[in-house]
PDB file of C-alpha atoms in Angstrom:
ATOM      1  CA  MET J 101      94.894 121.693  76.544  1.00 44.00           C
ATOM      2  CA  MET J 102      92.927 120.102  79.383  1.00 45.00           C
ATOM      3  CA  TRP J 103      94.750 117.906  81.900  1.00 44.00           C
ATOM      4  CA  ARG J 104      91.870 115.707  83.033  1.00 43.00           C
ATOM      5  CA  GLN J 105      92.915 113.094  80.486  1.00 43.00           C
ATOM      6  CA  VAL J 106      94.845 110.032  81.624  1.00 38.00           C
ATOM      7  CA  LEU J 107      98.533 110.857  81.560  1.00 40.00           C
ATOM      8  CA  SER J 108     101.109 108.590  79.959  1.00 43.00           C
ATOM      9  CA  ASP J 109     103.315 106.228  81.940  1.00 43.00           C
ATOM     10  CA  ASP J 110     106.415 108.036  80.582  1.00 44.00           C
ATOM     11  CA  ASN J 111     105.232 111.367  82.003  1.00 43.00           C
ATOM     12  CA  ARG J 112     104.290 109.727  85.273  1.00 40.00           C
ATOM     13  CA  GLU J 113     107.759 108.164  85.605  1.00 42.00           C
ATOM     14  CA  GLU J 114     109.400 111.491  84.770  1.00 40.00           C
ATOM     15  CA  TRP J 115     107.461 113.210  87.551  1.00 36.00           C
ATOM     16  CA  ASN J 116     108.147 110.415  90.034  1.00 40.00           C
ATOM     17  CA  ASP J 117     111.869 111.100  89.546  1.00 38.00           C
ATOM     18  CA  ASN J 118     111.324 114.691  90.684  1.00 40.00           C
ATOM     19  CA  MET J 119     109.052 114.260  93.684  1.00 37.00           C
ATOM     20  CA  ASN J 120     111.531 115.456  96.326  1.00 36.00           C
ATOM     21  CA  TYR J 121     109.729 118.797  96.559  1.00 45.00           C
ATOM     22  CA  ARG J 122     106.082 118.306  95.718  1.00 71.00           C
ATOM     23  CA  LEU J 123     104.352 121.154  93.933  1.00 80.00           C
ATOM     24  CA  LEU J 124     101.520 121.199  96.446  1.00 77.00           C
ATOM     25  CA  GLN J 125     104.118 121.585  99.195  1.00 73.00           C
ATOM     26  CA  LYS J 126     105.620 124.545  97.360  1.00 79.00           C
ATOM     27  CA  LEU J 127     102.170 126.089  96.947  1.00 82.00           C
ATOM     28  CA  LYS J 128     101.602 125.838 100.693  1.00 76.00           C
ATOM     29  CA  TYR J 129     105.015 126.882 101.982  1.00 72.00           C
ATOM     30  CA  THR J 130     106.826 129.095  99.436  1.00 76.00           C
ATOM     31  CA  PRO J 131     107.761 132.332 101.256  1.00 75.00           C
ATOM     32  CA  HIS J 132     107.914 135.922 100.007  1.00 82.00           C
ATOM     33  CA  LEU J 133     104.833 135.824  97.787  1.00 87.00           C
ATOM     34  CA  THR J 134     103.079 139.048  96.869  1.00 92.00           C
ATOM     35  CA  ALA J 135      99.477 139.647  97.966  1.00 92.00           C
ATOM     36  CA  GLN J 136      98.264 138.789  94.447  1.00 93.00           C
ATOM     37  CA  GLU J 137     100.347 135.616  94.346  1.00 93.00           C
ATOM     38  CA  LYS J 138      99.030 134.524  97.755  1.00 91.00           C
ATOM     39  CA  HIS J 139      95.483 135.079  96.498  1.00 93.00           C
ATOM     40  CA  ILE J 140      96.182 132.899  93.431  1.00 94.00           C
ATOM     41  CA  VAL J 141      97.749 130.172  95.598  1.00 92.00           C
ATOM     42  CA  ASP J 142      94.747 130.130  97.940  1.00 90.00           C
ATOM     43  CA  TYR J 143      92.406 129.870  94.961  1.00 92.00           C
ATOM     44  CA  ILE J 144      94.369 126.974  93.449  1.00 91.00           C
ATOM     45  CA  LEU J 145      94.544 125.081  96.753  1.00 86.00           C
ATOM     46  CA  ASN J 146      90.773 125.429  97.180  1.00 87.00           C
ATOM     47  CA  LYS J 147      89.920 124.701  93.522  1.00 87.00           C
ATOM     48  CA  PRO J 148      92.784 122.789  91.848  1.00 86.00           C
ATOM     49  CA  GLU J 149      90.451 121.672  89.069  1.00 87.00           C
ATOM     50  CA  ALA J 150      90.404 125.278  87.849  1.00 89.00           C
ATOM     51  CA  VAL J 151      94.037 124.877  86.773  1.00 91.00           C
ATOM     52  CA  PHE J 152      93.242 121.727  84.814  1.00 87.00           C
ATOM     53  CA  ASP J 153      90.404 123.368  82.860  1.00 86.00           C
ATOM     54  CA  SER J 154      91.708 126.911  82.373  1.00 90.00           C
ATOM     55  CA  THR J 155      94.301 128.773  80.351  1.00 92.00           C
ATOM     56  CA  ALA J 156      96.517 131.321  82.105  1.00 93.00           C
ATOM     57  CA  HIS J 157      94.212 134.110  80.904  1.00 94.00           C
ATOM     58  CA  GLU J 158      91.112 132.276  82.152  1.00 93.00           C
ATOM     59  CA  LEU J 159      92.688 131.592  85.559  1.00 94.00           C
ATOM     60  CA  ALA J 160      93.682 135.264  85.732  1.00 94.00           C
ATOM     61  CA  LYS J 161      90.042 136.260  85.240  1.00 94.00           C
ATOM     62  CA  LEU J 162      88.905 133.818  87.933  1.00 94.00           C
ATOM     63  CA  THR J 163      91.437 135.227  90.409  1.00 94.00           C
ATOM     64  CA  TYR J 164      91.078 138.891  89.332  1.00 95.00           C
ATOM     65  CA  THR J 165      94.771 139.062  88.480  1.00 94.00           C
ATOM     66  CA  SER J 166      96.736 139.032  85.217  1.00 95.00           C
ATOM     67  CA  ALA J 167      98.152 136.280  83.031  1.00 94.00           C
ATOM     68  CA  SER J 168     101.656 137.690  83.575  1.00 94.00           C
ATOM     69  CA  THR J 169     101.198 137.354  87.353  1.00 95.00           C
ATOM     70  CA  ILE J 170     100.084 133.742  86.876  1.00 95.00           C
ATOM     71  CA  VAL J 171     103.152 132.930  84.765  1.00 94.00           C
ATOM     72  CA  ARG J 172     105.480 134.727  87.196  1.00 94.00           C
ATOM     73  CA  LEU J 173     104.064 132.678  90.082  1.00 94.00           C
ATOM     74  CA  CYS J 174     104.517 129.428  88.130  1.00 93.00           C
ATOM     75  CA  LYS J 175     108.191 130.234  87.564  1.00 92.00           C
ATOM     76  CA  LYS J 176     108.642 131.207  91.212  1.00 91.00           C
ATOM     77  CA  LEU J 177     107.320 127.732  92.105  1.00 89.00           C
ATOM     78  CA  GLY J 178     110.061 126.129  89.995  1.00 87.00           C
ATOM     79  CA  THR J 179     108.138 125.310  86.810  1.00 89.00           C
ATOM     80  CA  LYS J 180     108.967 126.570  83.328  1.00 90.00           C
ATOM     81  CA  GLY J 181     105.654 128.350  82.865  1.00 92.00           C
ATOM     82  CA  TYR J 182     101.921 127.822  83.081  1.00 93.00           C
ATOM     83  CA  PRO J 183     101.680 124.720  80.781  1.00 91.00           C
ATOM     84  CA  ASP J 184     104.478 123.047  82.758  1.00 90.00           C
ATOM     85  CA  PHE J 185     102.731 124.007  86.022  1.00 91.00           C
ATOM     86  CA  GLN J 186      99.462 122.472  84.709  1.00 90.00           C
ATOM     87  CA  LEU J 187     101.206 119.228  83.806  1.00 88.00           C
ATOM     88  CA  LYS J 188     103.063 118.842  87.093  1.00 87.00           C
ATOM     89  CA  LEU J 189     100.034 119.699  89.215  1.00 87.00           C
ATOM     90  CA  ALA J 190      97.869 117.260  87.228  1.00 85.00           C
ATOM     91  CA  LEU J 191     100.452 114.499  87.644  1.00 82.00           C
ATOM     92  CA  GLU J 192     100.711 115.114  91.369  1.00 78.00           C
ATOM     93  CA  TYR J 193      96.943 115.322  91.740  1.00 75.00           C
ATOM     94  CA  GLN J 194      96.633 111.897  90.107  1.00 69.00           C
ATOM     95  CA  GLN J 195      99.167 110.452  92.570  1.00 63.00           C
ATOM     96  CA  ARG J 196      96.493 110.529  95.266  1.00 60.00           C
ATOM     97  CA  PRO J 197      95.069 107.100  96.101  1.00 55.00           C
ATOM     98  CA  ALA J 198      92.116 106.300  93.857  1.00 52.00           C
ATOM     99  CA  THR J 199      89.915 105.593  96.872  1.00 47.00           C
ATOM    100  CA  LEU J 200      90.431 109.127  98.149  1.00 49.00           C
ATOM    101  CA  GLN J 201      89.788 110.652  94.745  1.00 49.00           C
ATOM    102  CA  THR J 202      86.454 108.845  94.582  1.00 44.00           C
ATOM    103  CA  THR J 203      85.627 109.800  98.152  1.00 44.00           C
ATOM    104  CA  GLN J 204      85.562 113.504  97.287  1.00 45.00           C
ATOM    105  CA  ASP J 205      82.506 112.955  95.111  1.00 42.00           C
ATOM    106  CA  HIS J 206      81.126 109.992  97.053  1.00 40.00           C
ATOM    107  CA  PRO J 207      82.075 110.362 100.734  1.00 41.00           C
ATOM    108  CA  HIS J 208      80.310 107.132 101.675  1.00 42.00           C
ATOM    109  CA  ASN J 209      82.205 105.057  99.126  1.00 44.00           C
ATOM    110  CA  PRO J 210      82.444 101.584 100.733  1.00 43.00           C
ATOM    111  CA  SER J 211      85.869 100.882  99.213  1.00 44.00           C
ATOM    112  CA  PHE J 212      87.228 103.650 101.445  1.00 47.00           C
ATOM    113  CA  THR J 213      85.317 103.062 104.661  1.00 47.00           C
ATOM    114  CA  GLU J 214      84.718  99.306 104.621  1.00 52.00           C
ATOM    115  CA  PRO J 215      86.474  97.683 107.603  1.00 54.00           C
ATOM    116  CA  GLY J 216      89.090  95.149 106.638  1.00 58.00           C
ATOM    117  CA  ASN J 217      89.829  96.586 103.204  1.00 70.00           C
ATOM    118  CA  VAL J 218      93.581  96.212 103.682  1.00 77.00           C
ATOM    119  CA  LEU J 219      94.412  96.703  99.982  1.00 74.00           C
ATOM    120  CA  ALA J 220      92.806 100.148 100.025  1.00 71.00           C
ATOM    121  CA  ALA J 221      94.639 100.927 103.270  1.00 75.00           C
ATOM    122  CA  ILE J 222      98.021 100.304 101.585  1.00 76.00           C
ATOM    123  CA  ASP J 223      97.464 103.500  99.606  1.00 69.00           C
ATOM    124  CA  THR J 224      95.168 105.525 101.834  1.00 75.00           C
ATOM    125  CA  VAL J 225      97.021 105.282 105.159  1.00 81.00           C
ATOM    126  CA  PRO J 226     100.283 106.900 103.902  1.00 81.00           C
ATOM    127  CA  TYR J 227      98.195 109.577 102.189  1.00 76.00           C
ATOM    128  CA  LEU J 228      96.305 110.330 105.399  1.00 79.00           C
ATOM    129  CA  TYR J 229      99.538 110.430 107.401  1.00 85.00           C
ATOM    130  CA  GLN J 230     101.130 112.819 104.920  1.00 82.00           C
ATOM    131  CA  GLN J 231      98.023 114.991 104.819  1.00 80.00           C
ATOM    132  CA  ALA J 232      97.990 115.232 108.618  1.00 84.00           C
ATOM    133  CA  LEU J 233     101.696 116.123 108.729  1.00 88.00           C
ATOM    134  CA  ASP J 234     101.442 118.683 105.929  1.00 84.00           C
ATOM    135  CA  ASP J 235      98.453 120.461 107.429  1.00 83.00           C
ATOM    136  CA  THR J 236      99.946 120.448 110.941  1.00 90.00           C
ATOM    137  CA  ARG J 237     103.102 122.010 109.565  1.00 89.00           C
ATOM    138  CA  ARG J 238     101.047 124.628 107.714  1.00 84.00           C
ATOM    139  CA  MET J 239      99.218 125.591 110.922  1.00 87.00           C
ATOM    140  CA  LEU J 240     102.394 125.910 113.006  1.00 90.00           C
ATOM    141  CA  SER J 241     103.645 129.311 114.090  1.00 90.00           C
ATOM    142  CA  ALA J 242     107.450 129.439 114.199  1.00 91.00           C
ATOM    143  CA  PRO J 243     107.581 132.109 116.954  1.00 94.00           C
ATOM    144  CA  VAL J 244     105.168 130.082 119.114  1.00 94.00           C
ATOM    145  CA  MET J 245     107.158 126.870 118.584  1.00 95.00           C
ATOM    146  CA  LEU J 246     110.430 128.614 119.479  1.00 95.00           C
ATOM    147  CA  ARG J 247     108.883 130.119 122.601  1.00 95.00           C
ATOM    148  CA  ILE J 248     107.502 126.770 123.772  1.00 96.00           C
ATOM    149  CA  ALA J 249     110.806 125.034 122.960  1.00 95.00           C
ATOM    150  CA  ASP J 250     112.533 127.539 125.240  1.00 94.00           C
ATOM    151  CA  TRP J 251     109.985 126.839 127.979  1.00 95.00           C
ATOM    152  CA  VAL J 252     110.726 123.120 127.653  1.00 94.00           C
ATOM    153  CA  LYS J 253     114.470 123.767 128.050  1.00 92.00           C
ATOM    154  CA  GLN J 254     113.897 125.977 131.088  1.00 91.00           C
ATOM    155  CA  SER J 255     111.398 123.660 132.786  1.00 92.00           C
ATOM    156  CA  GLY J 256     112.204 121.558 135.812  1.00 91.00           C
ATOM    157  CA  ARG J 257     109.285 119.244 135.109  1.00 93.00           C
ATOM    158  CA  ILE J 258     106.754 118.607 132.341  1.00 96.00           C
ATOM    159  CA  ASP J 259     103.170 117.439 132.919  1.00 96.00           C
ATOM    160  CA  VAL J 260     101.081 116.225 129.976  1.00 97.00           C
ATOM    161  CA  TYR J 261      97.322 115.778 130.453  1.00 96.00           C
ATOM    162  CA  GLY J 262      95.104 113.720 128.151  1.00 94.00           C
ATOM    163  CA  SER J 263      92.161 111.368 128.324  1.00 91.00           C
ATOM    164  CA  ASP J 264      91.443 108.154 126.411  1.00 89.00           C
ATOM    165  CA  MET J 265      93.621 108.008 123.271  1.00 89.00           C
ATOM    166  CA  ASN J 266      95.327 111.285 124.162  1.00 93.00           C
ATOM    167  CA  TYR J 267      96.617 109.775 127.422  1.00 94.00           C
ATOM    168  CA  TYR J 268      98.632 107.220 125.447  1.00 95.00           C
ATOM    169  CA  LEU J 269     100.049 110.028 123.285  1.00 95.00           C
ATOM    170  CA  ALA J 270     100.961 111.851 126.501  1.00 96.00           C
ATOM    171  CA  GLN J 271     102.741 108.725 127.755  1.00 96.00           C
ATOM    172  CA  GLN J 272     104.786 108.464 124.556  1.00 96.00           C
ATOM    173  CA  ALA J 273     105.815 112.127 124.753  1.00 96.00           C
ATOM    174  CA  CYS J 274     106.816 111.798 128.401  1.00 97.00           C
ATOM    175  CA  ALA J 275     108.760 108.573 127.817  1.00 96.00           C
ATOM    176  CA  LYS J 276     110.957 110.319 125.246  1.00 95.00           C
ATOM    177  CA  TRP J 277     111.652 113.300 127.500  1.00 96.00           C
ATOM    178  CA  ASN J 278     112.405 110.965 130.426  1.00 95.00           C
ATOM    179  CA  GLU J 279     115.035 109.227 128.287  1.00 92.00           C
ATOM    180  CA  LEU J 280     116.792 112.594 128.031  1.00 91.00           C
ATOM    181  CA  GLY J 281     116.727 113.048 131.783  1.00 91.00           C
ATOM    182  CA  ILE J 282     113.867 115.582 131.620  1.00 93.00           C
ATOM    183  CA  SER J 283     111.268 114.789 134.285  1.00 94.00           C
ATOM    184  CA  ALA J 284     107.915 114.297 132.522  1.00 96.00           C
ATOM    185  CA  ILE J 285     104.689 112.708 133.769  1.00 95.00           C
ATOM    186  CA  ALA J 286     101.529 111.785 131.810  1.00 96.00           C
ATOM    187  CA  HIS J 287      98.178 112.273 133.529  1.00 94.00           C
ATOM    188  CA  ASN J 288      95.001 110.394 132.574  1.00 91.00           C
ATOM    189  CA  ASN J 289      92.254 113.010 132.972  1.00 81.00           C
ATOM    190  CA  ALA J 290      92.507 115.791 135.538  1.00 81.00           C
ATOM    191  CA  ASN J 291      93.611 114.587 138.975  1.00 81.00           C
ATOM    192  CA  MET J 292      91.908 117.333 140.982  1.00 84.00           C
ATOM    193  CA  HIS J 293      93.549 116.325 144.265  1.00 82.00           C
ATOM    194  CA  TYR J 294      96.973 116.590 142.643  1.00 83.00           C
ATOM    195  CA  LEU J 295      96.105 119.850 140.879  1.00 87.00           C
ATOM    196  CA  ASN J 296      94.624 121.534 143.927  1.00 82.00           C
ATOM    197  CA  THR J 297      97.416 120.539 146.313  1.00 83.00           C
ATOM    198  CA  MET J 298     100.413 121.130 144.028  1.00 84.00           C
ATOM    199  CA  ASN J 299     102.547 124.148 144.846  1.00 81.00           C
ATOM    200  CA  PRO J 300     102.632 126.847 142.155  1.00 80.00           C
ATOM    201  CA  ASN J 301     105.917 126.448 140.325  1.00 78.00           C
ATOM    202  CA  ARG J 302     106.877 128.426 137.248  1.00 75.00           C
ATOM    203  CA  LEU J 303     109.397 125.698 136.369  1.00 87.00           C
ATOM    204  CA  THR J 304     106.574 123.182 135.792  1.00 92.00           C
ATOM    205  CA  LEU J 305     105.344 123.252 132.202  1.00 95.00           C
ATOM    206  CA  SER J 306     101.965 121.677 131.400  1.00 96.00           C
ATOM    207  CA  PHE J 307     100.531 120.453 128.083  1.00 98.00           C
ATOM    208  CA  VAL J 308      96.787 119.709 127.863  1.00 97.00           C
ATOM    209  CA  ILE J 309      95.588 117.601 124.903  1.00 96.00           C
ATOM    210  CA  SER J 310      92.007 117.744 123.605  1.00 94.00           C
ATOM    211  CA  GLN J 311      91.162 117.468 119.909  1.00 89.00           C
ATOM    212  CA  THR J 312      87.907 119.412 120.271  1.00 89.00           C
ATOM    213  CA  GLY J 313      89.182 121.734 122.979  1.00 92.00           C
ATOM    214  CA  GLU J 314      85.914 121.189 124.831  1.00 92.00           C
ATOM    215  CA  ASN J 315      86.718 118.191 127.051  1.00 93.00           C
ATOM    216  CA  PRO J 316      85.408 119.280 130.500  1.00 94.00           C
ATOM    217  CA  SER J 317      88.128 117.436 132.409  1.00 94.00           C
ATOM    218  CA  MET J 318      90.925 118.983 130.322  1.00 95.00           C
ATOM    219  CA  ILE J 319      89.368 122.453 130.573  1.00 95.00           C
ATOM    220  CA  GLU J 320      89.186 122.121 134.373  1.00 94.00           C
ATOM    221  CA  ALA J 321      92.842 121.092 134.526  1.00 94.00           C
ATOM    222  CA  ALA J 322      93.845 124.108 132.427  1.00 95.00           C
ATOM    223  CA  LYS J 323      91.760 126.429 134.622  1.00 95.00           C
ATOM    224  CA  VAL J 324      93.399 125.255 137.847  1.00 93.00           C
ATOM    225  CA  LEU J 325      96.907 125.480 136.364  1.00 94.00           C
ATOM    226  CA  SER J 326      96.210 128.916 134.907  1.00 93.00           C
ATOM    227  CA  ASN J 327      94.862 130.170 138.222  1.00 92.00           C
ATOM    228  CA  LYS J 328      98.137 129.084 139.817  1.00 91.00           C
ATOM    229  CA  GLU J 329      99.924 131.228 137.198  1.00 90.00           C
ATOM    230  CA  MET J 330     101.701 128.236 135.682  1.00 93.00           C
ATOM    231  CA  LYS J 331     102.528 127.986 131.987  1.00 95.00           C
ATOM    232  CA  VAL J 332      99.916 125.892 130.155  1.00 96.00           C
ATOM    233  CA  ILE J 333      99.887 124.888 126.478  1.00 97.00           C
ATOM    234  CA  ALA J 334      96.805 123.583 124.666  1.00 97.00           C
ATOM    235  CA  VAL J 335      97.280 120.901 122.004  1.00 96.00           C
ATOM    236  CA  THR J 336      93.983 120.963 120.158  1.00 94.00           C
ATOM    237  CA  GLY J 337      92.306 121.068 116.765  1.00 89.00           C
ATOM    238  CA  LYS J 338      90.327 124.223 117.568  1.00 85.00           C
ATOM    239  CA  ASN J 339      92.151 127.524 117.929  1.00 83.00           C
ATOM    240  CA  HIS J 340      89.288 129.424 119.584  1.00 87.00           C
ATOM    241  CA  SER J 341      88.128 126.630 121.877  1.00 91.00           C
ATOM    242  CA  THR J 342      87.333 126.916 125.577  1.00 95.00           C
ATOM    243  CA  LEU J 343      90.583 125.091 126.347  1.00 95.00           C
ATOM    244  CA  SER J 344      92.657 127.578 124.360  1.00 94.00           C
ATOM    245  CA  ARG J 345      91.183 130.491 126.294  1.00 94.00           C
ATOM    246  CA  HIS J 346      92.644 129.086 129.529  1.00 95.00           C
ATOM    247  CA  CYS J 347      96.119 128.416 128.115  1.00 96.00           C
ATOM    248  CA  ASP J 348      99.156 130.597 127.459  1.00 96.00           C
ATOM    249  CA  GLU J 349      99.723 129.158 123.982  1.00 96.00           C
ATOM    250  CA  THR J 350      97.931 126.835 121.563  1.00 95.00           C
ATOM    251  CA  LEU J 351      99.484 124.243 119.248  1.00 96.00           C
ATOM    252  CA  LEU J 352      97.031 123.229 116.548  1.00 93.00           C
ATOM    253  CA  ALA J 353      96.692 119.521 115.747  1.00 92.00           C
ATOM    254  CA  TYR J 354      95.037 118.327 112.558  1.00 83.00           C
ATOM    255  CA  GLY J 355      92.013 116.049 112.264  1.00 65.00           C
ATOM    256  CA  TYR J 356      90.689 114.477 109.057  1.00 47.00           C
ATOM    257  CA  ASN J 357      87.088 115.554 109.393  1.00 55.00           C
ATOM    258  CA  GLU J 358      85.582 114.065 106.221  1.00 46.00           C
ATOM    259  CA  GLN J 359      85.594 110.576 107.679  1.00 46.00           C
ATOM    260  CA  LEU J 360      84.952 110.443 111.433  1.00 53.00           C
ATOM    261  CA  ARG J 361      86.455 106.980 111.842  1.00 61.00           C
ATOM    262  CA  LEU J 362      89.749 108.180 110.420  1.00 68.00           C
ATOM    263  CA  SER J 363      89.931 111.516 112.239  1.00 74.00           C
ATOM    264  CA  LYS J 364      91.476 109.848 115.299  1.00 80.00           C
ATOM    265  CA  MET J 365      94.244 108.325 113.203  1.00 83.00           C
ATOM    266  CA  SER J 366      95.166 111.650 111.617  1.00 85.00           C
ATOM    267  CA  SER J 367      94.909 113.425 114.959  1.00 88.00           C
ATOM    268  CA  MET J 368      97.308 110.924 116.562  1.00 91.00           C
ATOM    269  CA  VAL J 369      99.896 111.468 113.823  1.00 93.00           C
ATOM    270  CA  SER J 370      99.526 115.229 114.171  1.00 94.00           C
ATOM    271  CA  VAL J 371      99.910 115.271 117.981  1.00 95.00           C
ATOM    272  CA  LEU J 372     102.931 112.942 117.857  1.00 96.00           C
ATOM    273  CA  TYR J 373     104.514 115.209 115.235  1.00 96.00           C
ATOM    274  CA  ILE J 374     104.070 118.236 117.516  1.00 97.00           C
ATOM    275  CA  PHE J 375     105.632 116.522 120.539  1.00 97.00           C
ATOM    276  CA  ASP J 376     108.433 114.986 118.467  1.00 96.00           C
ATOM    277  CA  MET J 377     109.442 118.430 117.205  1.00 96.00           C
ATOM    278  CA  LEU J 378     109.710 119.654 120.800  1.00 96.00           C
ATOM    279  CA  TYR J 379     111.576 116.464 121.714  1.00 95.00           C
ATOM    280  CA  MET J 380     114.078 117.064 118.899  1.00 93.00           C
ATOM    281  CA  GLY J 381     114.597 120.584 120.199  1.00 91.00           C
ATOM    282  CA  SER J 382     115.369 119.102 123.631  1.00 88.00           C
ATOM    283  CA  ILE J 383     117.952 116.672 122.233  1.00 85.00           C
ATOM    284  CA  GLN J 384     120.212 119.422 120.887  1.00 63.00           C
ATOM    285  CA  ASP J 385     120.924 120.787 124.353  1.00 50.00           C
ATOM    286  CA  THR J 386     121.017 117.401 126.063  1.00 46.00           C
ATOM    287  CA  TYR J 387     123.539 115.502 123.914  1.00 50.00           C
TER     288      TYR J 387
END
């Protein structure tokens, strides 16, 4: 049975009652999968329509696995079997805002990009926020986050560098840390006089924000700090950027690249999420 058909309101209501753990979330984050299961998950995340149009045997052929492996994965993800997995994935897939569904085939759809379309924004903005949060979480490395959280706790001062929009994100992050009694200062661009005259201090922790990782001012700041053997963390959307090469660690922020106008919004949510996680880690030892 194909799941591209319009699903009934009864089925939709039934699935809405069980949305606490979304199936797509489970696909992205379920631990302890075998190599074959991970391959199937990656295939489904890249081509979800294959699930809607294929039987378990057909999907097994597409993924070079077996139907029994497909069924075992479906049960591991909390569904009763492959037909139940098809139904739940189809229902969740249809929960996406209609404007975003259309945008995949027609990226210049005016209903999505037209300024002032507030009715479309009611659905699309929460979706974009959730997408940014989900993908940022997926890109996070737990060991890296724990290491940076320890650096924050051990620091005597935190500097956060950012230009334009990123400066305001830096200010928000610093304001929260200052409320906890942790000295934190936001810097708009690289203040070369300050950077060149500051005394090297291993207790000063620096974050440098650049979505592309190629902002010349941010790269220069990271270079100077690195040369002084101070801990520097890049917050960027590009893991192998010039900025990352001059930093001790990199925290990846997400940007919605399909629509340039909206990439800033998703990037802001992603960067705030990263700093708020570190802020929450600071609270536990402060209160």
